[in-house]
Coordinates of C-alpha atoms in Angstrom, one line a residue:
M1 CA 62.3 75.0 85.4
M2 CA 65.1 75.9 82.9
P3 CA 64.3 79.1 80.9
A4 CA 63.7 78.7 77.2
M5 CA 66.8 80.7 76.3
A6 CA 69.0 78.5 78.5
K7 CA 67.5 75.4 76.9
I8 CA 68.4 76.7 73.4
Q9 CA 71.9 77.5 74.5
V10 CA 72.4 74.0 75.9
L11 CA 71.0 72.5 72.7
V12 CA 73.3 74.6 70.5
L13 CA 76.3 73.6 72.7
L14 CA 75.3 69.9 72.4
L15 CA 75.0 70.1 68.6
L16 CA 78.3 71.9 68.4
Y17 CA 80.0 69.2 70.5
I18 CA 78.5 66.4 68.4
A19 CA 79.7 68.2 65.2
I20 CA 83.2 68.5 66.5
Q21 CA 83.4 64.9 67.5
C22 CA 82.0 63.7 64.2
G23 CA 84.4 65.9 62.3
S24 CA 87.4 64.5 64.3
L25 CA 86.6 61.0 63.2
N26 CA 87.7 59.7 59.8
V27 CA 84.9 57.8 58.1
D28 CA 85.3 56.4 54.6
T29 CA 83.3 54.4 52.2
I30 CA 84.5 51.5 50.0
S31 CA 84.6 52.7 46.4
S32 CA 83.0 50.4 43.8
D33 CA 85.2 52.0 41.1
I34 CA 88.4 50.3 42.4
K35 CA 89.4 46.8 41.4
I36 CA 92.7 45.1 42.2
K37 CA 94.0 43.6 38.9
N38 CA 96.9 41.7 40.4
V39 CA 98.7 41.1 43.7
D40 CA 102.2 39.6 44.2
R41 CA 102.7 39.0 47.9
S42 CA 105.7 37.8 49.9
I43 CA 105.4 36.6 53.5
D44 CA 108.8 36.3 55.3
I45 CA 108.6 34.2 58.4
S46 CA 112.3 33.3 58.6
S47 CA 112.9 35.4 61.7
Q48 CA 110.8 36.1 64.8
L49 CA 108.9 38.8 62.9
V50 CA 106.4 38.3 60.1
K51 CA 107.1 40.7 57.3
I52 CA 104.6 40.9 54.4
T53 CA 105.3 42.9 51.3
S54 CA 102.8 43.2 48.4
K55 CA 102.9 44.6 44.9
V56 CA 99.3 45.7 44.2
T57 CA 98.1 46.7 40.8
L58 CA 95.0 49.0 41.2
E59 CA 92.6 49.6 38.3
N60 CA 90.1 52.5 38.1
T61 CA 86.9 51.1 36.5
G62 CA 84.8 54.2 37.3
K63 CA 84.1 57.4 35.5
V64 CA 86.2 59.8 37.6
P65 CA 89.9 59.8 38.7
V66 CA 90.7 58.0 41.9
K67 CA 92.7 60.0 44.4
N68 CA 92.9 57.5 47.3
F69 CA 92.1 53.9 48.2
L70 CA 91.8 51.8 51.4
L71 CA 94.2 49.3 53.0
S72 CA 92.8 46.9 55.5
V73 CA 93.9 44.4 58.2
E74 CA 91.7 41.6 59.4
G75 CA 90.5 41.7 63.0
G76 CA 92.5 38.6 64.0
A77 CA 95.8 40.2 63.0
K78 CA 95.4 43.9 63.9
S79 CA 96.6 43.4 67.5
N80 CA 100.0 42.0 66.2
L81 CA 100.5 44.8 63.6
A82 CA 103.5 46.9 64.5
F83 CA 104.1 48.8 61.2
I84 CA 102.4 49.4 57.9
S85 CA 103.4 51.6 54.9
A86 CA 102.7 52.1 51.2
K87 CA 104.9 53.4 48.3
D88 CA 104.1 54.4 44.8
Q89 CA 105.8 53.0 41.7
N90 CA 108.6 55.6 42.1
N91 CA 109.3 54.2 45.6
K92 CA 108.1 57.4 47.3
D93 CA 106.2 57.1 50.6
L94 CA 102.5 57.6 50.5
R95 CA 100.6 59.2 53.3
L96 CA 98.4 56.8 55.4
V97 CA 95.5 58.1 57.5
E98 CA 93.8 55.7 59.9
T99 CA 90.1 55.6 59.2
T100 CA 86.9 53.6 59.7
V101 CA 84.2 52.1 57.5
K102 CA 80.7 51.8 58.7
G103 CA 79.7 48.2 59.3
Y104 CA 83.2 46.9 59.6
D105 CA 84.1 47.6 63.2
Q106 CA 86.4 44.6 63.5
V107 CA 88.6 45.6 60.6
K108 CA 91.4 48.2 60.7
F109 CA 91.5 50.6 57.8
W110 CA 93.9 53.2 56.4
R111 CA 93.2 55.7 53.6
V112 CA 96.2 55.8 51.3
E113 CA 96.5 59.2 49.6
L114 CA 98.0 59.0 46.1
K115 CA 100.4 61.6 44.8
E116 CA 98.9 61.3 41.4
A117 CA 95.3 60.3 40.8
I118 CA 94.5 57.1 38.8
N119 CA 92.7 58.2 35.6
V120 CA 89.7 56.4 34.2
A121 CA 90.5 53.0 32.8
S122 CA 94.1 53.3 34.0
T123 CA 96.2 51.3 36.5
A124 CA 98.7 52.1 39.2
I125 CA 101.2 49.9 41.0
I126 CA 101.5 50.3 44.8
G127 CA 103.9 48.6 47.1
T128 CA 102.8 47.9 50.7
E129 CA 104.7 46.6 53.7
S130 CA 103.5 45.4 57.1
V131 CA 105.4 44.0 60.0
Y132 CA 103.8 41.8 62.7
T133 CA 105.2 40.9 66.1
K134 CA 104.3 37.8 68.3
A135 CA 102.6 36.2 65.3
L136 CA 104.8 33.1 65.5
Q137 CA 104.0 30.7 68.3
P138 CA 106.5 28.1 69.6
F139 CA 105.1 24.6 69.3
P140 CA 106.0 22.7 71.4
T141 CA 106.2 25.5 74.0
A142 CA 109.1 23.9 75.8
I143 CA 112.2 22.1 74.5
T144 CA 115.4 20.6 76.0
Q145 CA 118.8 22.1 75.6
Q146 CA 119.6 20.0 72.5
E147 CA 116.4 20.4 70.6
D148 CA 115.6 22.6 67.7
Q149 CA 112.8 25.2 68.1
L150 CA 109.6 24.6 66.1
V151 CA 107.1 27.4 65.6
K152 CA 103.6 27.8 64.0
Y153 CA 102.4 30.5 61.7
N154 CA 98.7 31.2 61.3
G155 CA 97.8 33.8 58.7
N156 CA 95.6 34.5 55.7
L157 CA 96.3 32.8 52.4
Y158 CA 94.7 35.7 50.5
F159 CA 95.5 39.4 50.3
Y160 CA 92.9 40.9 52.7
S161 CA 91.3 43.8 50.9
P162 CA 88.0 45.7 50.6
Y163 CA 88.2 45.4 46.8
P164 CA 87.8 42.3 44.6
V165 CA 91.1 40.8 43.4
V166 CA 91.3 39.4 39.9
S167 CA 94.6 37.4 40.4
Q168 CA 97.1 36.9 43.2
K169 CA 100.2 34.9 44.1
T170 CA 101.8 34.4 47.5
N171 CA 105.4 33.3 48.3
V172 CA 106.2 32.2 51.9
V173 CA 109.9 32.5 52.8
L174 CA 111.0 30.1 55.5
N175 CA 114.8 29.7 54.9
T176 CA 114.6 26.1 56.0
K177 CA 113.7 22.8 54.5
S178 CA 112.5 21.4 57.8
V179 CA 108.8 21.8 57.5
E180 CA 106.5 19.7 59.7
S181 CA 103.3 20.6 58.0
F182 CA 101.7 23.4 55.9
T183 CA 98.4 24.3 54.2
K184 CA 98.0 22.6 50.9
I185 CA 95.6 24.4 48.6
K186 CA 96.3 23.9 44.9
P187 CA 98.1 25.2 43.1
F188 CA 101.2 25.3 45.4
S189 CA 104.8 24.2 45.3
Q190 CA 107.6 23.8 47.8
Q191 CA 111.3 24.4 47.0
D192 CA 114.5 25.6 48.8
G193 CA 112.9 27.0 51.9
T194 CA 110.0 28.7 50.0
I195 CA 106.4 27.7 49.6
A196 CA 104.6 29.3 46.6
Y197 CA 100.8 29.6 46.4
G198 CA 98.7 30.5 43.4
S199 CA 97.8 32.0 41.3
Y200 CA 94.3 32.3 42.6
S201 CA 91.6 34.1 40.6
N202 CA 88.5 36.2 41.4
I203 CA 88.8 36.6 45.1
S204 CA 85.9 38.4 46.8
P205 CA 86.5 41.4 49.1
F206 CA 87.4 40.6 52.8
T207 CA 88.0 36.9 51.9
E208 CA 89.9 34.9 54.6
K209 CA 91.4 31.5 54.1
E210 CA 93.5 30.0 56.9
L211 CA 97.2 29.5 56.2
N212 CA 99.1 27.3 58.7
I213 CA 102.8 26.4 58.6
H214 CA 104.7 24.4 61.2
Y215 CA 108.4 24.6 60.7
K216 CA 111.9 24.9 62.3
N217 CA 113.0 28.3 63.3
N218 CA 116.1 28.8 65.5
S219 CA 116.5 32.5 64.9
P220 CA 116.8 34.6 68.0
F221 CA 113.4 35.2 69.6
L222 CA 114.5 38.2 71.7
T223 CA 112.0 40.7 73.0
V224 CA 112.9 44.0 74.6
T225 CA 110.2 44.2 77.2
R226 CA 111.1 47.8 78.1
L227 CA 113.6 50.2 76.6
A228 CA 114.2 53.5 78.5
R229 CA 116.1 55.9 76.3
L230 CA 117.6 59.1 77.8
I231 CA 118.9 61.9 75.5
E232 CA 120.6 64.8 77.2
V233 CA 121.4 67.8 75.0
S234 CA 124.2 70.2 75.7
H235 CA 125.1 73.3 73.7
W236 CA 128.7 72.8 74.7
G237 CA 129.3 70.3 71.9
N238 CA 128.0 67.0 73.3
I239 CA 124.8 64.9 73.4
A240 CA 124.8 62.1 75.9
I241 CA 122.6 59.0 75.2
E242 CA 121.9 56.2 77.7
E243 CA 119.6 53.2 77.2
T244 CA 118.4 50.9 79.9
V245 CA 117.3 47.6 78.3
E246 CA 115.2 44.9 79.7
I247 CA 115.4 41.9 77.4
E248 CA 113.7 38.4 77.4
H249 CA 114.0 35.3 75.3
T250 CA 110.3 34.7 74.3
G251 CA 110.8 31.5 72.3
A252 CA 110.2 28.0 73.5
K253 CA 111.0 27.7 77.2
L254 CA 114.0 25.5 78.4
K255 CA 112.8 22.1 79.6
G256 CA 115.0 20.3 82.0
P257 CA 118.4 21.3 83.4
F258 CA 121.0 23.5 81.8
S259 CA 124.5 22.1 81.3
R260 CA 127.1 24.8 80.8
Y261 CA 129.7 22.1 80.1
D262 CA 127.7 20.7 77.2
Y263 CA 126.9 24.2 76.0
Q264 CA 130.6 25.2 75.9
Q265 CA 131.9 21.9 74.4
D266 CA 129.3 21.4 71.8
H267 CA 128.7 24.3 69.5
H268 CA 125.4 22.8 68.3
S269 CA 124.1 22.7 71.9
G270 CA 121.2 25.1 72.5
P271 CA 120.5 25.9 68.9
A272 CA 117.6 28.2 69.9
S273 CA 119.5 30.1 72.6
V274 CA 121.1 33.5 72.2
R275 CA 124.9 33.7 72.9
S276 CA 125.4 37.3 71.6
Y277 CA 123.9 39.9 69.3
K278 CA 125.0 43.0 67.4
T279 CA 123.9 46.5 68.3
F280 CA 124.7 49.4 65.9
L281 CA 125.5 52.9 67.1
P282 CA 126.0 56.1 65.2
A283 CA 129.4 56.3 63.5
S284 CA 130.4 59.3 65.7
A285 CA 129.6 57.5 69.0
S286 CA 132.4 57.7 71.6
D287 CA 133.0 56.9 75.3
V288 CA 130.8 53.7 75.0
Y289 CA 130.1 51.8 78.2
Y290 CA 128.1 48.6 78.7
R291 CA 127.2 47.4 82.2
D292 CA 124.7 45.5 84.2
T293 CA 123.8 45.4 87.9
N294 CA 127.2 43.7 88.6
G295 CA 129.3 46.3 86.9
N296 CA 131.0 46.7 83.5
I297 CA 130.6 43.8 81.1
S298 CA 134.0 43.3 79.3
T299 CA 133.0 40.3 77.2
S300 CA 132.0 42.5 74.3
N301 CA 133.7 43.8 71.2
M302 CA 133.4 47.1 69.4
K303 CA 134.2 47.7 65.7
V304 CA 134.3 51.2 64.3
K305 CA 133.0 51.1 60.7
K306 CA 132.6 53.8 58.1
D307 CA 128.9 54.4 58.7
S308 CA 128.3 52.9 62.2
V309 CA 129.9 51.5 65.4
E310 CA 129.2 47.8 65.7
L311 CA 128.9 46.4 69.2
D312 CA 129.0 42.6 69.7
L313 CA 127.2 42.3 73.0
R314 CA 127.5 39.1 75.0
P315 CA 125.4 38.8 78.1
R316 CA 127.0 37.2 81.2
Y317 CA 125.0 34.0 80.5
P318 CA 123.3 32.6 77.4
L319 CA 119.6 33.3 77.0
F320 CA 117.2 30.4 76.7
G321 CA 113.4 30.5 76.4
G322 CA 111.9 32.4 79.4
W323 CA 115.3 33.8 80.6
R324 CA 115.8 37.5 81.0
S325 CA 118.6 40.0 81.2
H326 CA 119.0 43.7 82.1
Y327 CA 121.8 46.1 81.1
T328 CA 122.7 49.7 80.5
L329 CA 124.3 51.0 77.3
G330 CA 125.6 54.6 77.0
Y331 CA 127.7 56.7 74.7
N332 CA 128.2 60.3 73.5
V333 CA 127.8 61.9 70.1
P334 CA 128.8 65.4 68.9
S335 CA 126.0 67.9 68.9
Y336 CA 126.8 69.5 65.6
E337 CA 125.6 66.3 63.8
Y338 CA 122.1 66.5 65.3
L339 CA 121.6 70.1 66.5
Y340 CA 121.1 73.0 64.1
H341 CA 120.5 76.6 64.9
S342 CA 119.8 80.0 63.4
G343 CA 120.2 82.8 65.9
N344 CA 118.3 81.8 69.0
E345 CA 116.2 79.1 67.2
Y346 CA 117.4 75.5 67.5
L347 CA 116.3 72.3 65.8
L348 CA 117.2 68.9 67.3
K349 CA 116.9 66.0 64.8
M350 CA 117.6 62.5 66.3
R351 CA 116.3 58.9 66.1
A352 CA 113.4 58.1 68.4
V353 CA 114.9 54.6 68.8
D354 CA 118.1 53.0 67.7
H355 CA 119.1 49.6 66.4
V356 CA 119.2 47.1 69.3
F357 CA 119.6 43.9 67.3
D358 CA 118.4 42.5 64.0
D359 CA 114.7 41.9 63.7
M360 CA 114.1 43.5 67.0
Q361 CA 110.8 43.9 68.7
V362 CA 110.3 46.3 71.6
D363 CA 107.2 46.0 73.8
E364 CA 107.5 49.4 75.4
L365 CA 109.7 52.3 74.4
V366 CA 110.1 55.3 76.7
T367 CA 112.2 58.2 75.4
K368 CA 113.2 61.2 77.4
I369 CA 114.9 64.3 75.9
I370 CA 116.5 66.7 78.3
L371 CA 117.0 70.2 76.8
P372 CA 119.3 72.9 78.0
E373 CA 118.0 75.1 80.9
G374 CA 116.2 78.2 79.6
S375 CA 114.7 76.5 76.5
T376 CA 111.3 77.8 75.6
N377 CA 108.7 77.6 72.7
I378 CA 109.2 73.9 72.4
V379 CA 107.5 72.2 69.4
V380 CA 107.8 68.4 68.9
N381 CA 107.2 66.5 65.6
F382 CA 107.1 62.7 65.6
P383 CA 107.4 60.5 62.5
F384 CA 104.7 58.2 63.8
T385 CA 102.0 58.1 66.4
V386 CA 103.2 58.2 70.0
T387 CA 101.8 58.9 73.5
R388 CA 103.2 62.2 74.8
L389 CA 103.6 62.2 78.5
S390 CA 103.6 65.2 80.8
D391 CA 106.7 67.5 80.5
S392 CA 108.9 67.8 83.6
L393 CA 112.0 69.4 84.8
H394 CA 115.5 67.9 85.4
Y395 CA 118.0 69.4 87.9
T396 CA 121.7 68.9 87.8
Y397 CA 124.8 70.9 88.8
L398 CA 124.6 74.7 88.3
D399 CA 120.9 74.6 87.4
T400 CA 118.6 77.2 88.8
K401 CA 115.2 76.8 87.1
G402 CA 115.6 73.2 85.9
R403 CA 116.0 71.7 82.4
P404 CA 112.9 70.9 80.3
V405 CA 112.2 67.2 79.8
I406 CA 110.1 66.0 76.9
T407 CA 108.9 62.4 77.3
F408 CA 107.0 60.1 75.0
T409 CA 106.2 56.4 74.9
K410 CA 105.2 53.9 72.2
Q411 CA 104.2 50.3 72.2
N412 CA 105.2 47.5 69.8
V413 CA 108.3 49.0 68.1
V414 CA 110.3 47.4 65.3
E415 CA 113.2 48.4 63.1
N416 CA 110.9 50.3 60.8
H417 CA 110.4 52.8 63.6
I418 CA 114.1 53.9 63.5
Q419 CA 113.1 57.3 62.2
D420 CA 114.0 60.9 63.2
F421 CA 111.9 63.0 65.5
Q422 CA 112.3 66.8 65.5
I423 CA 112.3 69.3 68.4
R424 CA 112.3 73.0 67.7
Y425 CA 112.9 75.4 70.6
T426 CA 114.2 78.9 71.5
F427 CA 117.3 79.4 73.5
P428 CA 118.9 82.8 74.1
R429 CA 122.6 82.5 73.4
L430 CA 123.4 84.8 76.3
L431 CA 122.3 82.0 78.6
M432 CA 125.4 80.1 77.5
L433 CA 127.3 82.4 79.9
Q434 CA 125.1 81.5 82.9
E435 CA 127.1 78.5 84.1
P436 CA 130.6 80.1 83.6
L437 CA 129.4 83.2 85.5
L438 CA 128.0 81.0 88.3
V439 CA 131.4 79.3 88.6
V440 CA 133.3 82.5 88.5
G441 CA 130.9 84.1 91.0
F442 CA 131.2 81.1 93.4
L443 CA 135.0 81.1 93.2
Y444 CA 135.1 84.9 93.7
T445 CA 132.8 84.7 96.7
L446 CA 134.9 81.8 98.1
F447 CA 138.2 83.6 97.8
L448 CA 136.6 86.8 99.2
C449 CA 135.5 84.9 102.3
V450 CA 138.9 83.4 102.7
I451 CA 140.6 86.8 102.4
I452 CA 138.1 88.3 105.0
Y453 CA 138.7 85.4 107.3
V454 CA 142.5 85.7 107.2
R455 CA 142.5 89.5 107.5
L456 CA 140.2 89.9 110.4
D457 CA 141.0 89.1 114.0
F458 CA 138.2 87.4 115.8
S459 CA 140.0 86.8 119.1
I460 CA 138.3 88.2 122.3
H461 CA 141.5 88.9 124.3
K462 CA 144.5 90.7 122.9
P463 CA 147.8 89.0 124.1
E464 CA 150.2 91.3 126.1
H465 CA 153.7 91.8 124.6
Q466 CA 156.7 91.5 126.9
H467 CA 159.2 94.4 126.6
K468 CA 162.9 93.8 127.3
D469 CA 164.9 96.3 129.4

């Protein structure tokens, strides 16, 4: 049997483990001191994304100042949520911490930490933004080349919140007058591609009311199924960036044959197809190349603007529903714009993902950063939650130990994720001489071998010289 002392040690370790695990989980409670006085909400479904912005007026009805509050997303929508944020009335970002509430396992919560507490009997205006992907479903799911694309949106008519809402309004932006059907709960109005709902009064916490809209939407339904982004850092003045993009049209599938003749003759043919799209690169981008498995794609235009380089990318064939394409895009940028140093300490500050097309959605992003050989003490800071993969080494010409490779991945990426990551590392500046010295040493050795080979005589028999009388 286990000795008493050993049992005590095991029990202490078990209790310590439980305490650590409990401490690592964020658990909050819903405050009864908070009431939402008013909500003005806008739901933009004019593109392939669903963008919801809300202006929320919080009121403190308690007896102590309120330093934070909870945002929530209903269980049916949380799988489609790609991005969420909150700002105060000065348009400054507020910190969001993912948390849980006991008894609400199906609801996703965030604790919003206010910069200034809400005093007793006072109010504060907070702006929230959320972006959802794959929340619009084509209906019908297949259309002919000449037909428009119809989609369905299924959401919540009310602002989903753990607090009671005194009054709220909702505007749904469609940018089209072609609406097949929509939820009609009074009061509502429809005008110029917009449906207005409300105001509605005294809505209880966690109230859900189905909002259905069936309408025409021919905007590009493009999805990047996988984006592999490679960033190679050099201390010799250049950063090389290469993106391998796998793209798919995820709208209504093409029904029946495709006629290229009709497509070229009639500009209105294939209204839901994608002929081309615009990609924006940094203003300092140079040596841009764009190719697929068949080689360089020349049917693309590049415009150098003041703050960006605009690429008008045109695939080899138009993309209809269910069709896919694959290409590689690469360019160089000067390192002084993104790489900062003080002595042997370096800071790399670059975007985790760049603009692929307007209202983009990326199923999987994989970013690799190749640092110079000899980099140590590497510390990475990300602006959002990512999955960090194992570090590795990359070997290229004149490398001896290999270059460190930092790799991370993220699912469900949208334009709001175009933010800078930071990598701090140490690099002895004397190592800059490694490659030139290797080249000089190699050439010196080569010439020395040539000299030795020319000077020495390796023949076995020495030829006899004929002497004249």
